[in-house]
Amino acid sequence: NFTGCARVIGAVLPGMVARGQGHVVITGSLSGFRGLPGAIGYGASKAGVMALAESMQADLRGSGITVQVANPGFIRTRLTAMNDFAMPQLMEPAQAADQIIRLMESGRFSRSFPCSYHGRPISPPPRMCAIANTNPRSRRLSRIDENVGSTECS
């Protein structure tokens, strides 16, 4: 995820800078906000992609190039079809595409989706909840998880 994203950006960004205009939308993930069980490579690579987007936004401010990051949850694909765990609020690809288009039209830096009815991101996967509940700090972890990205959902 991270290496491929960096390579594509390295190939297209110089032309955008030369023209003084462009629009880059990077795909992060809700799993990039928190380390999750069984997602060592995926979660870390998405966290890296999200940090790359944040750095690019700062470095390219005023250049005419817009940088945004979309952080989806689970999307139905051939890869997610192989998952052997629950995937809360699994979205169809068209639903995710609609969310990304809404981000592009909004002018905001980021969008995390899907959100619950209360404007908060989905709760962590059941395996994460089980681990959090065995931890003496579980109340604190639950409160933190409820608030991850809450300002980015709309």
mmCIF file of C-alpha atoms in Angstrom:
data_model
loop_
_atom_site.group_PDB
_atom_site.id
_atom_site.type_symbol
_atom_site.label_atom_id
_atom_site.label_comp_id
_atom_site.label_asym_id
_atom_site.label_seq_id
_atom_site.Cartn_x
_atom_site.Cartn_y
_atom_site.Cartn_z
ATOM 1 C CA ASN A 1 0.000 0.000 0.000
ATOM 2 C CA PHE A 2 2.589 2.557 1.046
ATOM 3 C CA THR A 3 5.263 1.750 -1.519
ATOM 4 C CA GLY A 4 2.813 1.633 -4.429
ATOM 5 C CA CYS A 5 1.246 4.921 -3.371
ATOM 6 C CA ALA A 6 4.644 6.609 -3.055
ATOM 7 C CA ARG A 7 5.729 5.346 -6.474
ATOM 8 C CA VAL A 8 2.593 6.617 -8.221
ATOM 9 C CA ILE A 9 2.849 9.985 -6.497
ATOM 10 C CA GLY A 10 6.526 10.189 -7.441
ATOM 11 C CA ALA A 11 5.554 9.625 -11.074
ATOM 12 C CA VAL A 12 2.684 12.140 -11.305
ATOM 13 C CA LEU A 13 3.498 14.873 -8.783
ATOM 14 C CA PRO A 14 6.383 16.537 -10.677
ATOM 15 C CA GLY A 15 4.060 17.255 -13.617
ATOM 16 C CA MET A 16 1.429 18.724 -11.305
ATOM 17 C CA VAL A 17 4.036 20.935 -9.644
ATOM 18 C CA ALA A 18 5.302 22.096 -13.050
ATOM 19 C CA ARG A 19 1.731 23.024 -14.096
ATOM 20 C CA GLY A 20 0.922 24.575 -10.721
ATOM 21 C CA GLN A 21 -2.256 22.563 -10.419
ATOM 22 C CA GLY A 22 -3.471 19.080 -9.604
ATOM 23 C CA HIS A 23 -5.627 16.969 -7.345
ATOM 24 C CA VAL A 24 -4.323 13.947 -5.427
ATOM 25 C CA VAL A 25 -6.678 11.675 -3.476
ATOM 26 C CA ILE A 26 -4.935 9.009 -1.426
ATOM 27 C CA THR A 27 -6.776 5.990 -0.035
ATOM 28 C CA GLY A 28 -6.024 5.378 3.636
ATOM 29 C CA SER A 29 -8.176 3.174 5.874
ATOM 30 C CA LEU A 30 -9.976 3.226 9.188
ATOM 31 C CA SER A 31 -7.451 0.547 10.200
ATOM 32 C CA GLY A 32 -4.677 3.130 9.805
ATOM 33 C CA PHE A 33 -5.897 4.958 12.923
ATOM 34 C CA ARG A 34 -5.225 2.092 15.331
ATOM 35 C CA GLY A 35 -3.196 -1.089 15.455
ATOM 36 C CA LEU A 36 -5.565 -4.035 15.048
ATOM 37 C CA PRO A 37 -5.029 -7.759 15.599
ATOM 38 C CA GLY A 38 -4.073 -9.634 12.453
ATOM 39 C CA ALA A 39 -3.383 -6.451 10.486
ATOM 40 C CA ILE A 40 0.301 -5.782 11.120
ATOM 41 C CA GLY A 41 1.285 -5.084 7.523
ATOM 42 C CA TYR A 42 -2.001 -3.645 6.335
ATOM 43 C CA GLY A 43 -2.639 -1.300 9.265
ATOM 44 C CA ALA A 44 0.933 -0.028 9.355
ATOM 45 C CA SER A 45 1.032 0.565 5.599
ATOM 46 C CA LYS A 46 -2.266 2.474 5.708
ATOM 47 C CA ALA A 47 -1.014 4.564 8.657
ATOM 48 C CA GLY A 48 2.019 5.397 6.515
ATOM 49 C CA VAL A 49 -0.174 6.365 3.570
ATOM 50 C CA MET A 50 -2.247 8.627 5.811
ATOM 51 C CA ALA A 51 0.902 10.303 7.211
ATOM 52 C CA LEU A 52 2.189 10.742 3.650
ATOM 53 C CA ALA A 53 -1.042 12.555 2.738
ATOM 54 C CA GLU A 54 -0.747 14.828 5.783
ATOM 55 C CA SER A 55 2.861 15.721 4.926
ATOM 56 C CA MET A 56 2.028 16.314 1.269
ATOM 57 C CA GLN A 57 -0.865 18.580 2.186
ATOM 58 C CA ALA A 58 1.456 20.695 4.334
ATOM 59 C CA ASP A 59 4.297 20.761 1.802
ATOM 60 C CA LEU A 60 2.053 21.542 -1.177
ATOM 61 C CA ARG A 61 -0.099 24.208 0.484
ATOM 62 C CA GLY A 62 -0.301 27.204 -1.833
ATOM 63 C CA SER A 63 1.058 25.270 -4.826
ATOM 64 C CA GLY A 64 -2.282 24.825 -6.600
ATOM 65 C CA ILE A 65 -2.272 21.101 -5.817
ATOM 66 C CA THR A 66 -5.066 19.744 -3.635
ATOM 67 C CA VAL A 67 -4.240 16.723 -1.468
ATOM 68 C CA GLN A 68 -6.943 14.660 0.219
ATOM 69 C CA VAL A 69 -7.144 11.311 1.990
ATOM 70 C CA ALA A 70 -10.147 8.953 2.061
ATOM 71 C CA ASN A 71 -10.259 6.463 4.949
ATOM 72 C CA PRO A 72 -12.811 3.749 4.205
ATOM 73 C CA GLY A 73 -13.799 0.815 6.360
ATOM 74 C CA PHE A 74 -14.486 -2.601 4.860
ATOM 75 C CA ILE A 75 -15.396 -2.668 1.156
ATOM 76 C CA ARG A 76 -16.706 -5.792 -0.578
ATOM 77 C CA THR A 77 -13.919 -6.988 -2.891
ATOM 78 C CA ARG A 78 -12.309 -10.277 -3.889
ATOM 79 C CA LEU A 79 -9.814 -9.742 -1.064
ATOM 80 C CA THR A 80 -12.396 -9.066 1.665
ATOM 81 C CA ALA A 81 -14.304 -12.132 0.456
ATOM 82 C CA MET A 82 -11.369 -14.171 1.838
ATOM 83 C CA ASN A 83 -11.589 -12.652 5.342
ATOM 84 C CA ASP A 84 -12.642 -15.088 8.055
ATOM 85 C CA PHE A 85 -13.817 -12.449 10.537
ATOM 86 C CA ALA A 86 -16.798 -10.127 10.874
ATOM 87 C CA MET A 87 -16.610 -6.945 8.816
ATOM 88 C CA PRO A 88 -19.006 -4.392 10.320
ATOM 89 C CA GLN A 89 -20.870 -2.153 7.891
ATOM 90 C CA LEU A 90 -19.337 -3.821 4.822
ATOM 91 C CA MET A 91 -19.835 -1.416 1.907
ATOM 92 C CA GLU A 92 -20.309 -2.051 -1.778
ATOM 93 C CA PRO A 93 -17.645 -0.516 -4.041
ATOM 94 C CA ALA A 94 -20.146 1.987 -5.470
ATOM 95 C CA GLN A 95 -20.950 3.239 -1.957
ATOM 96 C CA ALA A 96 -17.258 3.804 -1.232
ATOM 97 C CA ALA A 97 -16.787 5.543 -4.589
ATOM 98 C CA ASP A 98 -19.681 7.868 -3.737
ATOM 99 C CA GLN A 99 -18.016 8.761 -0.426
ATOM 100 C CA ILE A 100 -14.733 9.527 -2.189
ATOM 101 C CA ILE A 101 -16.483 11.733 -4.754
ATOM 102 C CA ARG A 102 -18.196 13.564 -1.886
ATOM 103 C CA LEU A 103 -14.748 14.142 -0.366
ATOM 104 C CA MET A 104 -13.384 15.460 -3.655
ATOM 105 C CA GLU A 105 -16.276 17.886 -3.989
ATOM 106 C CA SER A 106 -16.086 19.042 -0.358
ATOM 107 C CA GLY A 107 -12.718 20.769 -0.281
ATOM 108 C CA ARG A 108 -11.977 19.020 3.039
ATOM 109 C CA PHE A 109 -8.683 17.252 3.630
ATOM 110 C CA SER A 110 -10.054 13.914 4.828
ATOM 111 C CA ARG A 111 -13.140 11.774 5.050
ATOM 112 C CA SER A 112 -13.514 8.611 7.146
ATOM 113 C CA PHE A 113 -16.417 6.288 6.417
ATOM 114 C CA PRO A 114 -18.759 4.595 7.027
ATOM 115 C CA CYS A 115 -19.976 6.453 10.081
ATOM 116 C CA SER A 116 -22.535 5.362 12.611
ATOM 117 C CA TYR A 117 -25.840 7.152 12.977
ATOM 118 C CA HIS A 118 -24.217 9.336 15.633
ATOM 119 C CA GLY A 119 -21.527 10.712 13.326
ATOM 120 C CA ARG A 120 -18.842 8.440 14.768
ATOM 121 C CA PRO A 121 -16.841 5.863 12.832
ATOM 122 C CA ILE A 122 -17.767 2.230 13.179
ATOM 123 C CA SER A 123 -16.655 0.507 16.344
ATOM 124 C CA PRO A 124 -13.524 -1.636 16.223
ATOM 125 C CA PRO A 125 -13.871 -5.172 14.898
ATOM 126 C CA PRO A 126 -15.094 -7.716 17.468
ATOM 127 C CA ARG A 127 -11.574 -9.118 18.007
ATOM 128 C CA MET A 128 -10.353 -5.655 19.035
ATOM 129 C CA CYS A 129 -13.268 -5.282 21.463
ATOM 130 C CA ALA A 130 -12.396 -8.587 23.105
ATOM 131 C CA ILE A 131 -8.782 -7.524 23.596
ATOM 132 C CA ALA A 132 -9.768 -4.076 24.874
ATOM 133 C CA ASN A 133 -12.148 -5.631 27.414
ATOM 134 C CA THR A 134 -9.362 -7.760 28.963
ATOM 135 C CA ASN A 135 -7.200 -4.702 29.457
ATOM 136 C CA PRO A 136 -7.455 -2.791 32.776
ATOM 137 C CA ARG A 137 -7.638 0.421 30.704
ATOM 138 C CA SER A 138 -10.557 -0.905 28.627
ATOM 139 C CA ARG A 139 -12.929 1.932 29.561
ATOM 140 C CA ARG A 140 -10.386 4.459 28.370
ATOM 141 C CA LEU A 141 -9.710 2.502 25.170
ATOM 142 C CA SER A 142 -13.422 2.302 24.427
ATOM 143 C CA ARG A 143 -13.818 6.061 24.796
ATOM 144 C CA ILE A 144 -10.832 6.683 22.533
ATOM 145 C CA ASP A 145 -12.150 4.254 19.897
ATOM 146 C CA GLU A 146 -15.548 5.978 19.897
ATOM 147 C CA ASN A 147 -13.934 9.311 19.077
ATOM 148 C CA VAL A 148 -11.466 8.286 16.363
ATOM 149 C CA GLY A 149 -12.083 10.505 13.384
ATOM 150 C CA SER A 150 -15.410 11.777 14.673
ATOM 151 C CA THR A 151 -14.762 15.221 13.211
ATOM 152 C CA GLU A 152 -14.059 13.674 9.808
ATOM 153 C CA CYS A 153 -17.430 11.985 9.375
ATOM 154 C CA SER A 154 -20.186 13.804 7.558
#
